[in-house]
Coordinates of N, CA and C in Angstrom, one line a residue:
X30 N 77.6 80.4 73.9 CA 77.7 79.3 73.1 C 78.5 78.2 73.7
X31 N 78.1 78.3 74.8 CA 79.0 77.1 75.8 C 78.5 75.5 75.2
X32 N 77.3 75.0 74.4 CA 77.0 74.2 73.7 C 77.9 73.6 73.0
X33 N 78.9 74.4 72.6 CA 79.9 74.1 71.5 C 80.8 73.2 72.0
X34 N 81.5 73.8 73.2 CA 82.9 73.2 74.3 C 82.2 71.8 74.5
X35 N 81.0 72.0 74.9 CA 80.5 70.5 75.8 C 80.7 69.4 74.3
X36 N 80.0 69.9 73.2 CA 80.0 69.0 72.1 C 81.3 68.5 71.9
X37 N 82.4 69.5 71.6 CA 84.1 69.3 71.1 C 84.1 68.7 72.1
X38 N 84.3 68.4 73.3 CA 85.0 66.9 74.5 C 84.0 65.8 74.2
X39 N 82.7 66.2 73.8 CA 81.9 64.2 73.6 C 82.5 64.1 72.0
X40 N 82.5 64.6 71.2 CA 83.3 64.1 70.2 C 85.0 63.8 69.8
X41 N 85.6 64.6 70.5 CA 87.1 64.1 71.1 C 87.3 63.2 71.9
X42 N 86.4 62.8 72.7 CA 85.9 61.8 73.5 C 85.8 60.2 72.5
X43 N 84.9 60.6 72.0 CA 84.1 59.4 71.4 C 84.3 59.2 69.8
X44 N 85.5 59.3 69.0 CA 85.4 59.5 68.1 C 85.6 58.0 67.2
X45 N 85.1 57.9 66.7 CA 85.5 56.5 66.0 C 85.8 56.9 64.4
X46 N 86.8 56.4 63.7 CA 87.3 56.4 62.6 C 86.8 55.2 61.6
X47 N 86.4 56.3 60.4 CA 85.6 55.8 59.2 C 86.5 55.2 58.0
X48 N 87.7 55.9 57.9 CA 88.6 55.9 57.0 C 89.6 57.3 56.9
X49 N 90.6 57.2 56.3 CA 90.9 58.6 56.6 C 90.8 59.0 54.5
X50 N 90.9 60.2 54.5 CA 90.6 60.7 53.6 C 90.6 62.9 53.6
X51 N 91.4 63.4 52.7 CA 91.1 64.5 53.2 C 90.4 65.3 52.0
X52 N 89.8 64.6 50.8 CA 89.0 65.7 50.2 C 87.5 65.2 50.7
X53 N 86.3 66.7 50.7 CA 85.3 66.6 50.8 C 84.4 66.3 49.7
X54 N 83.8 65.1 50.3 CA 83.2 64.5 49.2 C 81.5 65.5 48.9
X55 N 81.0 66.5 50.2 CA 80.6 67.5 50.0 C 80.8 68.7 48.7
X56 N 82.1 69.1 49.7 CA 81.8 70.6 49.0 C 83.5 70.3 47.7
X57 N 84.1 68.9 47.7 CA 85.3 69.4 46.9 C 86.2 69.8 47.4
X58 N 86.3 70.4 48.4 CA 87.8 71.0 48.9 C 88.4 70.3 49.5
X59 N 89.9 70.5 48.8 CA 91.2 69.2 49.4 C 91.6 70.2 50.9
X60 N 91.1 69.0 51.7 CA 91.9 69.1 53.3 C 93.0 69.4 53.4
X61 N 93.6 69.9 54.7 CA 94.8 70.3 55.3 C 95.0 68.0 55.6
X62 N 96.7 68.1 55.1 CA 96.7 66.7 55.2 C 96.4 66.2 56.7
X63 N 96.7 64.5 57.0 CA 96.6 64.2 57.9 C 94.7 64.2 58.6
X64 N 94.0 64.2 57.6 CA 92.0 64.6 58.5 C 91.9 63.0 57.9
X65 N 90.9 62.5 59.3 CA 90.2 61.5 59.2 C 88.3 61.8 59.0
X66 N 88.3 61.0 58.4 CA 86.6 61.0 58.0 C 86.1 60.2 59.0
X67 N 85.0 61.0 59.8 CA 84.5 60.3 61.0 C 83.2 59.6 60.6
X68 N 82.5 58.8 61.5 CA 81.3 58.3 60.5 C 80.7 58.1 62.6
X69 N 79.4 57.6 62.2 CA 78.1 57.3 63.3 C 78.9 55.9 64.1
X70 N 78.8 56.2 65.2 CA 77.9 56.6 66.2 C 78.9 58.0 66.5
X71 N 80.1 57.9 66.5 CA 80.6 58.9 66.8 C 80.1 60.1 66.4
X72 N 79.7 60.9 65.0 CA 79.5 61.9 64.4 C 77.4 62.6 65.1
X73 N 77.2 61.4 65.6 CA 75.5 61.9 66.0 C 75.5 63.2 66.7
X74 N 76.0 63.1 67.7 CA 76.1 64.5 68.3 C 76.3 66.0 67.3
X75 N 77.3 65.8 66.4 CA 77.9 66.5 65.8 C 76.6 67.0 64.4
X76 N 76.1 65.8 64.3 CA 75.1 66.0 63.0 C 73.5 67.0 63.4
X77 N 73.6 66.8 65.2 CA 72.1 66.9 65.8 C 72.6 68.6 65.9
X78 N 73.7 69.0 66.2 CA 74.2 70.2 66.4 C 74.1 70.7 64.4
X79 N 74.3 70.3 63.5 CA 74.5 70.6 62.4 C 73.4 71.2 62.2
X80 N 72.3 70.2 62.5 CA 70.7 70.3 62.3 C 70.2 71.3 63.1
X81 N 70.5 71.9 64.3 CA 70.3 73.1 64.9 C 70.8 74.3 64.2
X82 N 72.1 74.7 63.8 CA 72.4 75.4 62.8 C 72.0 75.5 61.7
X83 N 71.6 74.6 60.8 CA 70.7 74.6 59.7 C 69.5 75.1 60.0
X84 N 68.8 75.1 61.0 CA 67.7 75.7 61.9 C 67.6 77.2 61.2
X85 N 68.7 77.5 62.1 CA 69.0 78.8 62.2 C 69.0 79.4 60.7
X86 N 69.3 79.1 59.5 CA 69.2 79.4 58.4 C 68.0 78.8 57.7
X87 N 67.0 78.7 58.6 CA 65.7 78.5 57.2 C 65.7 77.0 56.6
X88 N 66.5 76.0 57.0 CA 66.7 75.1 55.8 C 66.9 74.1 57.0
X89 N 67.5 72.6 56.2 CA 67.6 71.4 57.0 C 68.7 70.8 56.3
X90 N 69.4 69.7 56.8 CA 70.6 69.3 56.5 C 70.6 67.9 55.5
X91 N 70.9 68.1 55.0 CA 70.7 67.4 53.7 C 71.9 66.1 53.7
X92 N 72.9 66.2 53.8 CA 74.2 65.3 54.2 C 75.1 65.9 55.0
X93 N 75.7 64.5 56.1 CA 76.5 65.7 56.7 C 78.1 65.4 56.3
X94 N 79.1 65.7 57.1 CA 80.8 65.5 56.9 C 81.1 65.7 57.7
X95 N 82.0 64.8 58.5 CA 82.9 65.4 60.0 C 84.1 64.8 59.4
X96 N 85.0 65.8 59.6 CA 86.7 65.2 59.8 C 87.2 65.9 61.3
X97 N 88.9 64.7 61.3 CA 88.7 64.9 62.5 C 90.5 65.0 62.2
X98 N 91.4 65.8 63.1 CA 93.1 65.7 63.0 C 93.3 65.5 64.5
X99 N 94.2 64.8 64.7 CA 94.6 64.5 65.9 C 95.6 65.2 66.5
X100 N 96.1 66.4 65.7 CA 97.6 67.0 66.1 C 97.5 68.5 66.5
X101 N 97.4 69.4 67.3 CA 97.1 70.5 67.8 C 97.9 71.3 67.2
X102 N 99.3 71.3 66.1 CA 99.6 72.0 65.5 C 99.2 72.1 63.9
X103 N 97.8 71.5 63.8 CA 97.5 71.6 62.4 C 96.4 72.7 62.2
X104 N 96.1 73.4 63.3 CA 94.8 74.4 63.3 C 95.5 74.9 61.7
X105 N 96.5 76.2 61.9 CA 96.7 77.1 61.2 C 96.7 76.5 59.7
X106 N 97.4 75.0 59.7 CA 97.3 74.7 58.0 C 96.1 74.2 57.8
X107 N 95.2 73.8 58.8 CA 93.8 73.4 58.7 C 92.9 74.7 57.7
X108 N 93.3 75.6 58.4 CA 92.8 77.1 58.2 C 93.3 77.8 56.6
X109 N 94.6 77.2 56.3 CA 95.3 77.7 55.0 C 94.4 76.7 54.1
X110 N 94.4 75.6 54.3 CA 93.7 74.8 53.3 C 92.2 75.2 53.2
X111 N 91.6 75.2 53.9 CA 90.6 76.0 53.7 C 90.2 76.8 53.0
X112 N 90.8 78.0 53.4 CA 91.1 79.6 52.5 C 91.3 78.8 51.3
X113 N 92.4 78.4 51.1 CA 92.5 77.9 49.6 C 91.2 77.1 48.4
X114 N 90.9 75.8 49.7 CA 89.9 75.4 48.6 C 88.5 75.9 49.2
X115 N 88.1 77.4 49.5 CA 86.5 77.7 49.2 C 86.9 78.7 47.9
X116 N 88.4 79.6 48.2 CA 88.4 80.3 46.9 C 88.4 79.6 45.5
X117 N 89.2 78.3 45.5 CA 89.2 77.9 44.8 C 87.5 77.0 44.4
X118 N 86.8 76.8 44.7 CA 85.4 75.9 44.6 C 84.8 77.3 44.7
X119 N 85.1 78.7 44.8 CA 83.8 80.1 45.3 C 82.9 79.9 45.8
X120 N 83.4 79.6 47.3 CA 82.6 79.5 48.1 C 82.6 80.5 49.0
X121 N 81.9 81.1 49.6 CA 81.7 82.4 50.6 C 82.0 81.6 52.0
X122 N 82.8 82.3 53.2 CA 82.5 81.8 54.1 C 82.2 83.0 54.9
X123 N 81.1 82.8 55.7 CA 80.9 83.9 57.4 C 80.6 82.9 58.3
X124 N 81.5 84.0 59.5 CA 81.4 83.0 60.3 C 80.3 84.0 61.3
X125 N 79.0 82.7 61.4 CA 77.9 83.0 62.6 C 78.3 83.6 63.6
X126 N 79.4 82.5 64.4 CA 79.4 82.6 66.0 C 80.9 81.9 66.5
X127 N 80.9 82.4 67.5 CA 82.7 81.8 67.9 C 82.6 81.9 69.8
X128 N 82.6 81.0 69.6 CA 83.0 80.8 71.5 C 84.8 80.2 71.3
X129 N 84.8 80.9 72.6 CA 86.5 81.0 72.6 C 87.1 80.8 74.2
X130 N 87.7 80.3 74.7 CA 87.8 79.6 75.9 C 89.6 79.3 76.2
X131 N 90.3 79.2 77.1 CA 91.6 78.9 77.2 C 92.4 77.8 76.8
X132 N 91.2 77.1 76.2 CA 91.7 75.9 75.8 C 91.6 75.2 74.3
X133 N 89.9 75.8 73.9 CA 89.8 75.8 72.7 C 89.3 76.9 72.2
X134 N 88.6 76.5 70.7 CA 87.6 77.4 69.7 C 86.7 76.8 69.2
X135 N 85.3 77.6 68.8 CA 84.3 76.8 68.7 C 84.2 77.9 67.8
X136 N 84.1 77.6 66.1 CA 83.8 78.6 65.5 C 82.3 77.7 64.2
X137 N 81.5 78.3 64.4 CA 80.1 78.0 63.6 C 79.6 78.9 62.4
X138 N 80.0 78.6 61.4 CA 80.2 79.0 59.9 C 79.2 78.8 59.2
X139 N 79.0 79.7 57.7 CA 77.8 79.3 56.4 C 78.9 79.6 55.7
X140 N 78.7 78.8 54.8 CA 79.5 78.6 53.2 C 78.2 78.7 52.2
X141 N 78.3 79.6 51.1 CA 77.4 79.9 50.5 C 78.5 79.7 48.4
X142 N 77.9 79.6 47.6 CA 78.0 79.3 46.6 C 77.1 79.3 45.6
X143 N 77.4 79.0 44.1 CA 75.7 79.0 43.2 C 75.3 78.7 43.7
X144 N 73.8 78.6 44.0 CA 72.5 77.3 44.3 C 73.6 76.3 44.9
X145 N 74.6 76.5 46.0 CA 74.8 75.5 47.0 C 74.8 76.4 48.3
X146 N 74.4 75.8 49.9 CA 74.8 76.3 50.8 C 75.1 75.4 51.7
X147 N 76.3 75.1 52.7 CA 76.3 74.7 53.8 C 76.5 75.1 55.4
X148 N 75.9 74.7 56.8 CA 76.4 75.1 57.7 C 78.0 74.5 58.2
X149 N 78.9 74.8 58.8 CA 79.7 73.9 59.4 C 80.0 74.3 60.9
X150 N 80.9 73.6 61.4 CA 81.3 73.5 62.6 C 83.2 73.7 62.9
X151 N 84.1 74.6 63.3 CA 85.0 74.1 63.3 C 85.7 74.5 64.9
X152 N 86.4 72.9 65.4 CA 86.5 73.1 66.9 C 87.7 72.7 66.7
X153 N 88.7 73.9 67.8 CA 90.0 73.4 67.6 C 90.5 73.6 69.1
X154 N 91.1 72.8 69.4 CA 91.4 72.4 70.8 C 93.2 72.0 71.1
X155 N 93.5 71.8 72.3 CA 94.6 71.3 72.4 C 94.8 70.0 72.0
X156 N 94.0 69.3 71.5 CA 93.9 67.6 71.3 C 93.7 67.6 69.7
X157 N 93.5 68.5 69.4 CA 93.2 68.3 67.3 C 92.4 68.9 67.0
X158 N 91.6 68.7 65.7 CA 90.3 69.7 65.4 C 89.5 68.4 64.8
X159 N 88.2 69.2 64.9 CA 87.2 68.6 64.4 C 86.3 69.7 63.4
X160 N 86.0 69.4 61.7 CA 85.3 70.3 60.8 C 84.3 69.6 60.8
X161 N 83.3 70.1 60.7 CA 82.0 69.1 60.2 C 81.0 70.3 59.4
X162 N 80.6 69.4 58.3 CA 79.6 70.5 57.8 C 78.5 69.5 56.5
X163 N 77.1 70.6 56.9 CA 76.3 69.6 55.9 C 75.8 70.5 54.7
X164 N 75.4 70.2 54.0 CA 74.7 70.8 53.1 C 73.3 71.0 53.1
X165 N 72.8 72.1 53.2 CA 71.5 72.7 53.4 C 70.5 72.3 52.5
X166 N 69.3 72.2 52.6 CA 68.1 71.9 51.2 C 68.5 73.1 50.4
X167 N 68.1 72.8 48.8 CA 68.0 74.0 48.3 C 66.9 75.1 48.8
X168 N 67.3 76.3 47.8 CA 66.5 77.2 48.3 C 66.0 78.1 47.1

């Protein structure tokens, strides 16, 4: 899953700022504070990878969501906030796939709920993280 690493440096790279904001206007769940809401051109890469993952589950990507934190010590509350709002919204998470490297993590997730599903993306590096996730067609 070396796909992953190359994507996280062009989007840490290239990130352009949409607004900041940390609830998902997706799925509802309030962010770990401090996430920017990324928007195009920056997010392309991120969305064409979404759409490959969505692949992989049968379905296509319906909207997507990228946030982005600039601070390497926000993984773990990244991760508490999380936990918190899928239990709280009951959302399921599994995680697909995880490439893992000395520097970052590349972890590629499904979030499942009523009649909702999404893929996401979450890369966490020494430079910040990046979540992104879209919502699948129904099924």
């Amino acid at each position: 899953m070396k796909r992953g690493t190359l994507l996280m440096a062009l989007c840490l790279l290239t990130s352009a700022l949409a607004g900041t904001g940390t609830t998902s206007t997706l799925t509802g769940i309030t962010l770990a504070p401090g996430a920017t809401r990324l928007s195009a051109p920056a997010t392309t890469g991120l969305h064409g990878y979404l759409t490959l993952l969505a692949r992989d589950q049968k379905s296509r990507c319906t909207a997507h969501e990228v946030f982005d934190w600039n601070e390497e010590t926000r993984a773990a509350m990244i991760g508490n906030a999380l936990k918190t709002g899928l239990t709280s919204k009951k959302l399921t998470y599994k995680e697909t796939d995880v490439d893992e490297d000395d520097t970052a993590v590349v972890r590629e997730f499904l979030l499942t709920g009523t009649g909702v599903r999404f893929v996401g993306l979450w890369i966490t590096d020494t430079g910040g993280s990046i979540l992104a996730w879209c919502t699948l067609k129904s099924y």
